[in-house]
Amino acid sequence: MTHASASRARFTLLRNELKSRKLAGYLVPRQDEFQGEYVPTYAERLRWLTGFSGSWGLAIITLRKAAIFIDGRYTIQVQEQVDTKLITPQHLVDEPPTAWIARNLKQGDRLGFDPWLVTADQAKRFAEACEKVGARLVAVDGNLIDAIWKDQPARPMAAIATHPTQLAGRSAADKLKDIQKAISPNDAVVLTQPDSVAWIFNLRGFDVPFTPVVPAYAILHAKGKAEIFIAPEKLTEDVKSHLKKIAVTRKPSEIEASLKALGKKKASVLIDAAWTPERIRAVLTKAKASITTGSDPCTLPKARKNRIEQEGARAAQRRDGVAMTRFIRWLEMEAPRGGVTELDVAAKLRWFREQTGELKDLSFETIPAAGPHAAIPHYHADEGSNRELGMNEIFLIDSGGQYPDGTTDITRTVIVGQPTDEMRDRFTRVLKGMINLSRIRFPKGTCGSQLDVLARQALWMAGLDFDHGTGHGVGSYLSVHEGPARINKADRTPLEPGMILSNEPGFYKQGEYGIRIENLLMVQEAHEIAGGDRRMLGFETLTLCPIERRLIDLRIMDDGEMRWLDAYHARVLKEVGDFLEGDELAWLTKACEPIAG
Ligand code: ZN
Ligand code: ZN
């Protein structure tokens, strides 16, 4: 059965379900109850229903109509994956779901949703959109997709592991005390983000690929033990004894009773409405708890890596840099011989990372993009799209690893054969942007939106740009995309020492080629500047791997940029070279030769 005909049958089942519950429509978000980027297969409800596999999407199915909302990354993919006769793709910004609701629902209609999958903030917006036309948003018990999905996979039950204090830099008990101080005068805070739960309890989980978060909710009380809601099957003896002094473990289904107990005590409870399921807000409200909304108190301390985590990041990046360097040498030898495909390359890179002996997982699915595929920033290589690396073509590879001491994310762009002058010009402009951002000094309080232009300046001056953010936060053996700070046109989070961010400007020429260079940076106190009158912050570059010199056009590099690149390569040679010998060391030595005359 094709996905199109499967979808048709599933839409009919869902609509029958709607009729029997007197609903006019139903929301099907891509997210599961933890709002993360990766969801286990049992929770891939949007994909099962529509065929769409992107990491963000929302479908609204009514008795007669259906729309799927996606963002700019997925405009092409959605057309290929869904049956557009059944469901209409809509760009999230051009036509927001709230506008669609107002246009397609009418007086008296009931729009159903699963309150565990929709956040408190989202539910508020959808409810308002419904009310405008006299319709009503209705929380439905039990998920309607689960009700019709006969062969739905089981929930994963991977055992949780402890994350040792030697790597975390602070014990779970100490972190808990810090947060308890931070949440006062509230009596409790409900944590619903799996990376916060992983961070505060020094635990790591393995239910979803690439991201060792702990899919569990927790309630931290201002005094005493925390409560953590987690399937008992996931708790090893080691984890149980680790948690014993700091938390009470309960089954996921017991959270409602604990929330009601908070209401009974008239407790003041902090929730992050942007991430908390509507169900949690509703239960607290009904139980008459007093709710304060604010950001998750773990978010900032998690982002500010402590001294031990910083050391871990350096070690992980060095190790990853050795694997990447060996890989690029291999690629430079093999690709020109022909017959090497994107999937071959991704597998080989994984092998080099595994050779480090420390790899726990990749930090996301490798993006190995040959020729025109490199023009798609979130290209996904599979059997259907797999392409050989061609002569005189650009090859872009974006990848990363999860190591117990740190998470990596690196992009390198190389040329197989000879580049055109245009490729060299564009590559050099991207490189100038990457360098410009890497070496900036900035006063305390500066946020990513103020720095973003640095990575684009050389492109803008040539009438060019790239349509994605310049950088995202990165976790410490956690999510490769971590809040709160980002480097893009809008982010307002002040950058603080210890935060790790990516620096990844690019250039994309549709149908031809794409370029991206990505290093990870860590915010640090900068050395005092002679004659300066205040303390500045700056970035320490963490990623260590040579940059393709055959794509650099020296005529548009200035002296300072060339000196930066030479100093960077000297550092790569010193730190990565220590772990190489023979032909590999000889290759790296050549790749790191100075370019400044
Ligand atoms: Zn990347
Ligand atoms: Zn990245």
CSV table of N, CA and C and ligand atoms in Angstrom, one decimal, residues 409 472 481 502 504 518, ligand 2:
chain,number,residue,atom,x,y,z
A,409,ASP,N,29.4,19.2,17.1
A,409,ASP,CA,28.6,19.6,15.9
A,409,ASP,C,29.6,20.4,15.0
A,472,HIS,N,23.3,28.1,17.2
A,472,HIS,CA,22.4,27.6,18.2
A,472,HIS,C,23.3,27.1,19.4
A,481,HIS,N,20.9,20.9,20.0
A,481,HIS,CA,20.2,22.2,19.9
A,481,HIS,C,19.7,22.5,21.3
A,502,SER,N,27.0,27.4,18.3
A,502,SER,CA,27.6,27.1,17.0
A,502,SER,C,27.8,28.4,16.2
A,504,GLU,N,27.9,29.0,12.3
A,504,GLU,CA,27.7,28.3,11.1
A,504,GLU,C,27.1,29.0,9.9
A,518,GLU,N,31.2,25.3,10.0
A,518,GLU,CA,30.7,25.4,11.4
A,518,GLU,C,31.7,24.9,12.4
B,2,ZN,ZN,24.9,23.3,14.2
